[in-house]
PDB file of C-alpha atoms in Angstrom:
ATOM      1  CA  MET A  26     128.812  93.916  98.265  1.00 35.00           C
ATOM      2  CA  GLY A  27     126.054  96.203  99.860  1.00 41.00           C
ATOM      3  CA  ASP A  28     123.702  98.242  98.305  1.00 45.00           C
ATOM      4  CA  GLU A  29     122.851 102.330  99.109  1.00 40.00           C
ATOM      5  CA  LYS A  30     121.398 101.297 102.501  1.00 46.00           C
ATOM      6  CA  GLY A  31     124.714  99.320 103.582  1.00 46.00           C
ATOM      7  CA  MET A  32     122.375  95.737 103.157  1.00 49.00           C
ATOM      8  CA  VAL A  33     124.628  92.690 102.433  1.00 47.00           C
ATOM      9  CA  HIS A  34     122.767  90.760  99.211  1.00 52.00           C
ATOM     10  CA  ASP A  35     124.167  87.305 100.386  1.00 71.00           C
ATOM     11  CA  MET A  36     122.633  87.492 103.888  1.00 81.00           C
ATOM     12  CA  GLY A  37     119.669  86.057 104.622  1.00 92.00           C
ATOM     13  CA  MET A  38     116.167  88.246 105.640  1.00 96.00           C
ATOM     14  CA  VAL A  39     114.655  89.079 108.327  1.00 98.00           C
ATOM     15  CA  HIS A  40     110.804  89.139 108.914  1.00 98.00           C
ATOM     16  CA  PHE A  41     108.935  90.868 111.747  1.00 98.00           C
ATOM     17  CA  ILE A  42     105.736  89.278 111.488  1.00 97.00           C
ATOM     18  CA  GLY A  43     102.396  90.069 113.506  1.00 97.00           C
ATOM     19  CA  ALA A  44     101.267  87.149 115.052  1.00 95.00           C
ATOM     20  CA  GLY A  45      97.661  88.791 116.185  1.00 95.00           C
ATOM     21  CA  PRO A  46      96.322  88.653 119.693  1.00 94.00           C
ATOM     22  CA  GLY A  47      96.702  84.583 119.946  1.00 93.00           C
ATOM     23  CA  ASP A  48      94.183  82.785 117.553  1.00 95.00           C
ATOM     24  CA  PRO A  49      96.206  80.883 114.960  1.00 95.00           C
ATOM     25  CA  GLU A  50      93.450  81.771 112.468  1.00 95.00           C
ATOM     26  CA  LEU A  51      93.931  85.478 112.744  1.00 96.00           C
ATOM     27  CA  LEU A  52      97.542  85.242 111.640  1.00 96.00           C
ATOM     28  CA  THR A  53      97.853  86.203 108.241  1.00 96.00           C
ATOM     29  CA  ILE A  54      98.483  84.380 105.220  1.00 97.00           C
ATOM     30  CA  LYS A  55     101.812  86.432 104.256  1.00 97.00           C
ATOM     31  CA  GLY A  56     102.767  85.912 107.564  1.00 97.00           C
ATOM     32  CA  GLN A  57     102.112  82.035 107.855  1.00 97.00           C
ATOM     33  CA  ARG A  58     103.830  81.368 104.395  1.00 97.00           C
ATOM     34  CA  LEU A  59     107.048  83.287 106.093  1.00 98.00           C
ATOM     35  CA  ILE A  60     107.027  81.162 109.082  1.00 98.00           C
ATOM     36  CA  ALA A  61     106.583  78.109 106.903  1.00 98.00           C
ATOM     37  CA  GLY A  62     109.438  79.031 104.955  1.00 97.00           C
ATOM     38  CA  ALA A  63     111.709  80.074 107.700  1.00 98.00           C
ATOM     39  CA  ASP A  64     115.004  78.520 108.771  1.00 98.00           C
ATOM     40  CA  LEU A  65     115.129  80.147 112.191  1.00 98.00           C
ATOM     41  CA  VAL A  66     111.266  81.044 113.924  1.00 98.00           C
ATOM     42  CA  LEU A  67     111.629  83.410 117.140  1.00 97.00           C
ATOM     43  CA  TYR A  68     108.284  83.817 118.650  1.00 96.00           C
ATOM     44  CA  ALA A  69     107.546  85.937 122.331  1.00 90.00           C
ATOM     45  CA  GLY A  70     106.383  82.602 123.904  1.00 90.00           C
ATOM     46  CA  SER A  71     105.019  84.426 126.751  1.00 89.00           C
ATOM     47  CA  LEU A  72     102.606  86.342 124.416  1.00 91.00           C
ATOM     48  CA  VAL A  73     102.249  84.207 120.917  1.00 94.00           C
ATOM     49  CA  PRO A  74     100.981  80.644 121.584  1.00 93.00           C
ATOM     50  CA  PRO A  75     102.852  77.659 120.184  1.00 94.00           C
ATOM     51  CA  GLU A  76     100.109  77.026 117.671  1.00 95.00           C
ATOM     52  CA  VAL A  77     100.795  80.279 116.169  1.00 96.00           C
ATOM     53  CA  VAL A  78     104.415  78.803 115.094  1.00 97.00           C
ATOM     54  CA  ALA A  79     103.127  75.189 114.628  1.00 96.00           C
ATOM     55  CA  CYS A  80     103.377  75.781 110.874  1.00 96.00           C
ATOM     56  CA  ALA A  81     107.565  75.738 110.825  1.00 97.00           C
ATOM     57  CA  ARG A  82     108.918  73.465 108.378  1.00 96.00           C
ATOM     58  CA  PRO A  83     110.390  70.225 109.640  1.00 96.00           C
ATOM     59  CA  GLY A  84     114.138  70.917 110.270  1.00 95.00           C
ATOM     60  CA  ALA A  85     113.236  74.412 111.015  1.00 97.00           C
ATOM     61  CA  ARG A  86     114.960  76.007 114.318  1.00 97.00           C
ATOM     62  CA  VAL A  87     111.796  77.317 116.801  1.00 97.00           C
ATOM     63  CA  VAL A  88     112.924  78.947 119.911  1.00 97.00           C
ATOM     64  CA  ASP A  89     110.990  80.867 122.302  1.00 96.00           C
ATOM     65  CA  SER A  90     112.729  84.240 123.046  1.00 95.00           C
ATOM     66  CA  ALA A  91     110.903  85.425 126.158  1.00 92.00           C
ATOM     67  CA  PRO A  92     113.883  84.632 128.659  1.00 94.00           C
ATOM     68  CA  LEU A  93     116.275  85.737 126.056  1.00 95.00           C
ATOM     69  CA  SER A  94     117.918  89.190 125.787  1.00 95.00           C
ATOM     70  CA  LEU A  95     118.135  91.279 122.864  1.00 95.00           C
ATOM     71  CA  ASP A  96     122.273  90.655 122.153  1.00 96.00           C
ATOM     72  CA  GLN A  97     120.598  86.853 122.636  1.00 96.00           C
ATOM     73  CA  THR A  98     118.118  87.024 120.336  1.00 96.00           C
ATOM     74  CA  HIS A  99     120.278  89.211 117.716  1.00 97.00           C
ATOM     75  CA  ALA A 100     122.896  86.816 117.992  1.00 97.00           C
ATOM     76  CA  LEU A 101     120.632  83.797 116.940  1.00 97.00           C
ATOM     77  CA  ILE A 102     119.473  85.758 114.239  1.00 97.00           C
ATOM     78  CA  MET A 103     123.024  86.604 112.789  1.00 97.00           C
ATOM     79  CA  GLU A 104     123.974  83.182 113.470  1.00 96.00           C
ATOM     80  CA  THR A 105     121.312  81.961 110.487  1.00 97.00           C
ATOM     81  CA  VAL A 106     121.246  84.754 108.135  1.00 97.00           C
ATOM     82  CA  ARG A 107     125.583  84.916 107.786  1.00 96.00           C
ATOM     83  CA  GLN A 108     124.544  81.365 106.312  1.00 95.00           C
ATOM     84  CA  GLY A 109     122.135  82.569 103.846  1.00 95.00           C
ATOM     85  CA  GLY A 110     119.066  81.491 106.037  1.00 97.00           C
ATOM     86  CA  THR A 111     115.879  83.645 106.494  1.00 97.00           C
ATOM     87  CA  VAL A 112     114.199  84.497 109.951  1.00 98.00           C
ATOM     88  CA  ALA A 113     111.101  84.840 111.049  1.00 98.00           C
ATOM     89  CA  ARG A 114     110.535  87.001 113.943  1.00 98.00           C
ATOM     90  CA  VAL A 115     107.233  86.615 115.711  1.00 97.00           C
ATOM     91  CA  HIS A 116     105.494  89.329 117.614  1.00 95.00           C
ATOM     92  CA  THR A 117     102.240  89.419 119.557  1.00 94.00           C
ATOM     93  CA  GLY A 118      99.282  91.720 117.915  1.00 95.00           C
ATOM     94  CA  ASP A 119     100.950  93.967 115.242  1.00 96.00           C
ATOM     95  CA  PRO A 120     104.718  94.652 115.694  1.00 94.00           C
ATOM     96  CA  SER A 121     104.309  98.579 115.160  1.00 94.00           C
ATOM     97  CA  LEU A 122     102.000  98.912 118.516  1.00 94.00           C
ATOM     98  CA  TYR A 123     104.157  98.459 121.850  1.00 90.00           C
ATOM     99  CA  GLY A 124     106.373  95.862 120.152  1.00 83.00           C
ATOM    100  CA  ALA A 125     110.193  96.190 120.783  1.00 86.00           C
ATOM    101  CA  ILE A 126     111.080  95.947 117.032  1.00 93.00           C
ATOM    102  CA  ARG A 127     112.810  99.587 116.571  1.00 94.00           C
ATOM    103  CA  GLU A 128     115.999  98.410 118.930  1.00 95.00           C
ATOM    104  CA  GLN A 129     116.093  94.955 116.779  1.00 96.00           C
ATOM    105  CA  MET A 130     115.838  97.023 113.929  1.00 96.00           C
ATOM    106  CA  ASP A 131     118.765  99.387 114.511  1.00 96.00           C
ATOM    107  CA  LEU A 132     120.726  96.086 115.194  1.00 97.00           C
ATOM    108  CA  LEU A 133     120.378  94.500 111.628  1.00 97.00           C
ATOM    109  CA  ALA A 134     120.886  97.913 110.439  1.00 96.00           C
ATOM    110  CA  ARG A 135     124.207  98.270 111.762  1.00 96.00           C
ATOM    111  CA  ASP A 136     125.186  94.849 110.729  1.00 96.00           C
ATOM    112  CA  GLY A 137     123.831  95.049 107.433  1.00 95.00           C
ATOM    113  CA  VAL A 138     120.891  92.683 107.544  1.00 96.00           C
ATOM    114  CA  PRO A 139     117.865  93.390 105.454  1.00 96.00           C
ATOM    115  CA  CYS A 140     114.882  93.032 107.264  1.00 97.00           C
ATOM    116  CA  ALA A 141     110.890  93.673 106.559  1.00 97.00           C
ATOM    117  CA  VAL A 142     107.717  94.102 108.476  1.00 97.00           C
ATOM    118  CA  VAL A 143     104.285  91.909 108.027  1.00 97.00           C
ATOM    119  CA  PRO A 144     101.734  93.333 110.124  1.00 97.00           C
ATOM    120  CA  GLY A 145      99.073  91.824 112.260  1.00 97.00           C
ATOM    121  CA  VAL A 146      95.604  92.034 113.984  1.00 97.00           C
ATOM    122  CA  THR A 147      96.132  93.953 117.124  1.00 96.00           C
ATOM    123  CA  SER A 148      93.764  92.970 120.275  1.00 96.00           C
ATOM    124  CA  ALA A 149      92.293  96.632 120.045  1.00 97.00           C
ATOM    125  CA  PHE A 150      90.660  95.171 116.837  1.00 97.00           C
ATOM    126  CA  ALA A 151      90.211  91.537 117.939  1.00 97.00           C
ATOM    127  CA  ALA A 152      88.594  92.523 121.306  1.00 97.00           C
ATOM    128  CA  ALA A 153      86.019  94.859 119.450  1.00 97.00           C
ATOM    129  CA  ALA A 154      85.011  91.762 117.026  1.00 97.00           C
ATOM    130  CA  LEU A 155      84.958  89.464 120.122  1.00 96.00           C
ATOM    131  CA  ALA A 156      82.333  91.940 121.797  1.00 96.00           C
ATOM    132  CA  GLY A 157      80.215  92.924 118.595  1.00 96.00           C
ATOM    133  CA  ARG A 158      80.987  96.511 118.920  1.00 96.00           C
ATOM    134  CA  SER A 159      82.343  99.202 117.061  1.00 95.00           C
ATOM    135  CA  TYR A 160      84.554 102.171 117.898  1.00 96.00           C
ATOM    136  CA  THR A 161      83.015 104.610 115.849  1.00 93.00           C
ATOM    137  CA  VAL A 162      79.532 106.081 116.224  1.00 90.00           C
ATOM    138  CA  PRO A 163      77.769 108.523 113.632  1.00 87.00           C
ATOM    139  CA  GLU A 164      77.568 112.054 115.229  1.00 85.00           C
ATOM    140  CA  VAL A 165      78.879 110.698 118.375  1.00 88.00           C
ATOM    141  CA  THR A 166      82.789 109.762 117.936  1.00 90.00           C
ATOM    142  CA  GLN A 167      84.883 109.076 114.574  1.00 94.00           C
ATOM    143  CA  THR A 168      88.290 109.081 116.486  1.00 96.00           C
ATOM    144  CA  LEU A 169      90.021 106.073 118.014  1.00 97.00           C
ATOM    145  CA  ILE A 170      92.999 106.384 120.234  1.00 97.00           C
ATOM    146  CA  LEU A 171      94.997 103.668 121.148  1.00 97.00           C
ATOM    147  CA  THR A 172      97.037 104.669 124.695  1.00 97.00           C
ATOM    148  CA  ARG A 173      98.142 103.218 127.676  1.00 96.00           C
ATOM    149  CA  LEU A 174      98.522 104.151 131.138  1.00 94.00           C
ATOM    150  CA  ALA A 175     101.570 105.821 132.637  1.00 88.00           C
ATOM    151  CA  GLY A 176     103.783 103.116 134.976  1.00 84.00           C
ATOM    152  CA  LYS A 177     107.364 101.417 134.380  1.00 82.00           C
ATOM    153  CA  THR A 178     107.300 102.910 131.069  1.00 83.00           C
ATOM    154  CA  PRO A 179     106.383 106.704 131.366  1.00 87.00           C
ATOM    155  CA  VAL A 180     103.739 108.345 129.287  1.00 90.00           C
ATOM    156  CA  PRO A 181     104.460 112.308 127.768  1.00 91.00           C
ATOM    157  CA  GLU A 182     102.046 114.327 129.940  1.00 90.00           C
ATOM    158  CA  THR A 183     100.201 115.743 127.179  1.00 93.00           C
ATOM    159  CA  GLU A 184      99.112 111.872 125.909  1.00 94.00           C
ATOM    160  CA  SER A 185      98.001 111.005 129.733  1.00 94.00           C
ATOM    161  CA  LEU A 186      95.019 109.198 129.925  1.00 96.00           C
ATOM    162  CA  ARG A 187      93.151 112.392 131.407  1.00 96.00           C
ATOM    163  CA  SER A 188      94.369 114.542 128.675  1.00 96.00           C
ATOM    164  CA  LEU A 189      93.193 111.979 125.883  1.00 97.00           C
ATOM    165  CA  ALA A 190      89.989 111.230 127.531  1.00 96.00           C
ATOM    166  CA  ALA A 191      89.243 114.719 127.493  1.00 96.00           C
ATOM    167  CA  HIS A 192      88.455 114.243 123.766  1.00 95.00           C
ATOM    168  CA  GLY A 193      85.421 112.266 124.254  1.00 95.00           C
ATOM    169  CA  SER A 194      86.830 109.675 121.901  1.00 96.00           C
ATOM    170  CA  ALA A 195      86.375 106.106 121.651  1.00 97.00           C
ATOM    171  CA  MET A 196      89.838 104.569 123.220  1.00 98.00           C
ATOM    172  CA  CYS A 197      91.269 101.138 123.652  1.00 98.00           C
ATOM    173  CA  VAL A 198      93.612 101.086 127.318  1.00 98.00           C
ATOM    174  CA  TYR A 199      96.642  98.813 126.166  1.00 97.00           C
ATOM    175  CA  LEU A 200      98.987  97.537 129.042  1.00 94.00           C
ATOM    176  CA  SER A 201      97.441  98.905 132.054  1.00 95.00           C
ATOM    177  CA  ALA A 202      95.608  95.941 133.598  1.00 95.00           C
ATOM    178  CA  GLY A 203      97.714  96.212 136.687  1.00 94.00           C
ATOM    179  CA  ASP A 204      96.031  99.324 137.506  1.00 96.00           C
ATOM    180  CA  PRO A 205      92.215  99.812 136.738  1.00 97.00           C
ATOM    181  CA  ALA A 206      91.523 101.916 139.576  1.00 97.00           C
ATOM    182  CA  GLY A 207      94.150 104.390 137.763  1.00 96.00           C
ATOM    183  CA  VAL A 208      92.420 103.844 134.009  1.00 97.00           C
ATOM    184  CA  GLN A 209      88.792 104.634 135.831  1.00 98.00           C
ATOM    185  CA  GLY A 210      90.580 107.564 137.885  1.00 97.00           C
ATOM    186  CA  GLU A 211      92.227 109.077 134.914  1.00 97.00           C
ATOM    187  CA  LEU A 212      89.194 108.515 132.651  1.00 98.00           C
ATOM    188  CA  LEU A 213      86.527 110.118 134.951  1.00 98.00           C
ATOM    189  CA  ALA A 214      89.136 113.007 136.005  1.00 97.00           C
ATOM    190  CA  GLY A 215      89.182 113.905 131.828  1.00 96.00           C
ATOM    191  CA  GLY A 216      85.711 114.108 131.727  1.00 97.00           C
ATOM    192  CA  LEU A 217      84.032 110.732 130.726  1.00 97.00           C
ATOM    193  CA  ALA A 218      80.698 110.223 132.078  1.00 95.00           C
ATOM    194  CA  PRO A 219      80.697 107.421 134.742  1.00 96.00           C
ATOM    195  CA  ALA A 220      77.857 105.346 132.697  1.00 96.00           C
ATOM    196  CA  THR A 221      80.343 105.476 129.382  1.00 96.00           C
ATOM    197  CA  LEU A 222      80.308 101.740 128.054  1.00 97.00           C
ATOM    198  CA  VAL A 223      83.527  99.868 128.736  1.00 98.00           C
ATOM    199  CA  VAL A 224      84.228  96.462 127.172  1.00 98.00           C
ATOM    200  CA  ILE A 225      87.148  94.581 129.640  1.00 98.00           C
ATOM    201  CA  ALA A 226      88.688  91.873 127.310  1.00 98.00           C
ATOM    202  CA  ARG A 227      91.338  89.344 128.447  1.00 97.00           C
ATOM    203  CA  ARG A 228      93.673  86.893 126.349  1.00 95.00           C
ATOM    204  CA  VAL A 229      91.765  87.409 123.558  1.00 95.00           C
ATOM    205  CA  GLY A 230      92.014  84.890 120.476  1.00 93.00           C
ATOM    206  CA  TRP A 231      93.552  82.189 123.433  1.00 94.00           C
ATOM    207  CA  PRO A 232      91.031  79.376 124.574  1.00 93.00           C
ATOM    208  CA  ASP A 233      90.598  80.987 127.537  1.00 94.00           C
ATOM    209  CA  GLN A 234      89.670  83.946 126.385  1.00 96.00           C
ATOM    210  CA  ALA A 235      87.036  86.416 128.364  1.00 96.00           C
ATOM    211  CA  VAL A 236      85.120  89.992 127.517  1.00 97.00           C
ATOM    212  CA  VAL A 237      82.690  91.508 129.788  1.00 97.00           C
ATOM    213  CA  GLU A 238      80.873  94.789 129.494  1.00 97.00           C
ATOM    214  CA  THR A 239      80.368  97.410 132.614  1.00 97.00           C
ATOM    215  CA  ASP A 240      80.143 101.034 132.887  1.00 97.00           C
ATOM    216  CA  LEU A 241      83.230 103.444 133.410  1.00 97.00           C
ATOM    217  CA  ALA A 242      82.010 103.723 136.922  1.00 97.00           C
ATOM    218  CA  HIS A 243      82.530 100.181 137.750  1.00 98.00           C
ATOM    219  CA  LEU A 244      85.997  99.489 135.576  1.00 98.00           C
ATOM    220  CA  ALA A 245      88.142  98.828 138.416  1.00 97.00           C
ATOM    221  CA  ALA A 246      85.658  96.657 140.220  1.00 97.00           C
ATOM    222  CA  THR A 247      84.629  94.585 137.463  1.00 97.00           C
ATOM    223  CA  ALA A 248      88.385  94.090 136.627  1.00 97.00           C
ATOM    224  CA  ARG A 249      89.163  93.079 140.098  1.00 96.00           C
ATOM    225  CA  GLU A 250      86.225  90.543 140.329  1.00 96.00           C
ATOM    226  CA  ARG A 251      86.825  88.784 137.053  1.00 96.00           C
ATOM    227  CA  GLY A 252      90.805  88.583 137.936  1.00 95.00           C
ATOM    228  CA  PHE A 253      91.957  90.537 134.814  1.00 96.00           C
ATOM    229  CA  THR A 254      95.275  91.617 135.819  1.00 93.00           C
ATOM    230  CA  ARG A 255      97.274  91.023 132.871  1.00 92.00           C
ATOM    231  CA  GLN A 256      96.787  90.542 128.946  1.00 94.00           C
ATOM    232  CA  THR A 257      93.955  92.741 129.309  1.00 97.00           C
ATOM    233  CA  VAL A 258      92.790  95.879 127.256  1.00 97.00           C
ATOM    234  CA  PHE A 259      89.740  98.409 128.081  1.00 98.00           C
ATOM    235  CA  LEU A 260      87.743  99.555 125.259  1.00 98.00           C
ATOM    236  CA  ILE A 261      86.350 103.082 126.282  1.00 98.00           C
ATOM    237  CA  LEU A 262      82.852 103.580 124.110  1.00 97.00           C
ATOM    238  CA  PRO A 263      81.471 106.861 124.329  1.00 95.00           C
ATOM    239  CA  GLY A 264      77.788 107.087 123.140  1.00 88.00           C
ATOM    240  CA  GLN A 265      77.375 103.262 123.003  1.00 87.00           C
ATOM    241  CA  GLY A 266      75.724 102.319 126.148  1.00 70.00           C
ATOM    242  CA  ALA A 267      71.777 100.968 126.814  1.00 56.00           C
ATOM    243  CA  HIS A 268      70.926 104.675 127.333  1.00 54.00           C
ATOM    244  CA  ASP A 269      72.105 105.626 123.542  1.00 56.00           C
ATOM    245  CA  ALA A 270      70.035 103.490 122.142  1.00 47.00           C
ATOM    246  CA  GLY A 271      68.743 106.070 119.968  1.00 50.00           C
ATOM    247  CA  GLN A 272      72.072 107.057 118.702  1.00 52.00           C
ATOM    248  CA  ALA A 273      72.340 108.287 114.767  1.00 53.00           C
ATOM    249  CA  ARG A 274      73.068 105.468 112.140  1.00 52.00           C
ATOM    250  CA  SER A 275      75.716 105.415 109.632  1.00 45.00           C
ATOM    251  CA  LEU A 276      74.597 107.098 106.363  1.00 43.00           C
ATOM    252  CA  LEU A 277      76.588 104.509 104.566  1.00 47.00           C
ATOM    253  CA  TYR A 278      73.349 102.468 103.685  1.00 46.00           C
ATOM    254  CA  ASP A 279      70.775 104.957 103.439  1.00 48.00           C
ATOM    255  CA  PRO A 280      68.341 104.758 100.381  1.00 47.00           C
ATOM    256  CA  GLY A 281      69.155 109.064 100.185  1.00 48.00           C
ATOM    257  CA  PHE A 282      72.715 108.697 100.545  1.00 42.00           C
ATOM    258  CA  SER A 283      74.700 108.254  97.320  1.00 49.00           C
ATOM    259  CA  HIS A 284      78.608 107.926  96.601  1.00 51.00           C
ATOM    260  CA  MET A 285      80.869 106.439  93.576  1.00 52.00           C
ATOM    261  CA  PHE A 286      79.619 103.157  94.748  1.00 52.00           C
ATOM    262  CA  ARG A 287      76.049 103.404  95.341  1.00 50.00           C
ATOM    263  CA  THR A 288      74.026 105.838  92.933  1.00 47.00           C
TER     264      THR A 288
END
């Protein structure tokens, strides 16, 4: 018998789990618990290290979904849930950001399979932590934009890098390492200063992770010199270069600033 959403109560559950950027210790406790208890663990091996799913229980089926199509992964899931088993579908970073969960969830809904999502640490935040940088700067920018350069996947014109750069906000640019010159050109065309601080981080959370700081004028050259061609994010950080040493500070710990937790 199904409930009002058409879910079948005697079927197993599917959990979409954000694995974080690569470091197994950045997997959430909840995500680890669900992986450890799952009957089927499906993980994107091209982006999720095997160590992240090493907590799977003995006897669980652990499958790298990288070479599989959407229909093939769905068939594996259905084989498990029809027997009442649980599935951990493990995605890189956070499933809500550039993850293909919508298509998978549509198929599960069609077949009456319940599912839930567990958030994960996205590379924008792991990269900022690795670099020891903050996206927000008092009186400079209080907004962070997560976006990408148009490529095989189109981007609406209103969300082009050039348009977004005009806001002068902090940005993290995903899925664009194949065209660093395009990233640089669009950001400059949008009005960002050539001296704007840029952090380029590759394979954050993996053993061979690397991070380098440069400025916008040298973004493309730096990425090419370091060989950052994939699994790379660009952190665009207005107001944080060496010439901004006198920038305003947060009022949170100012002795003259009071709020409900500090009087």
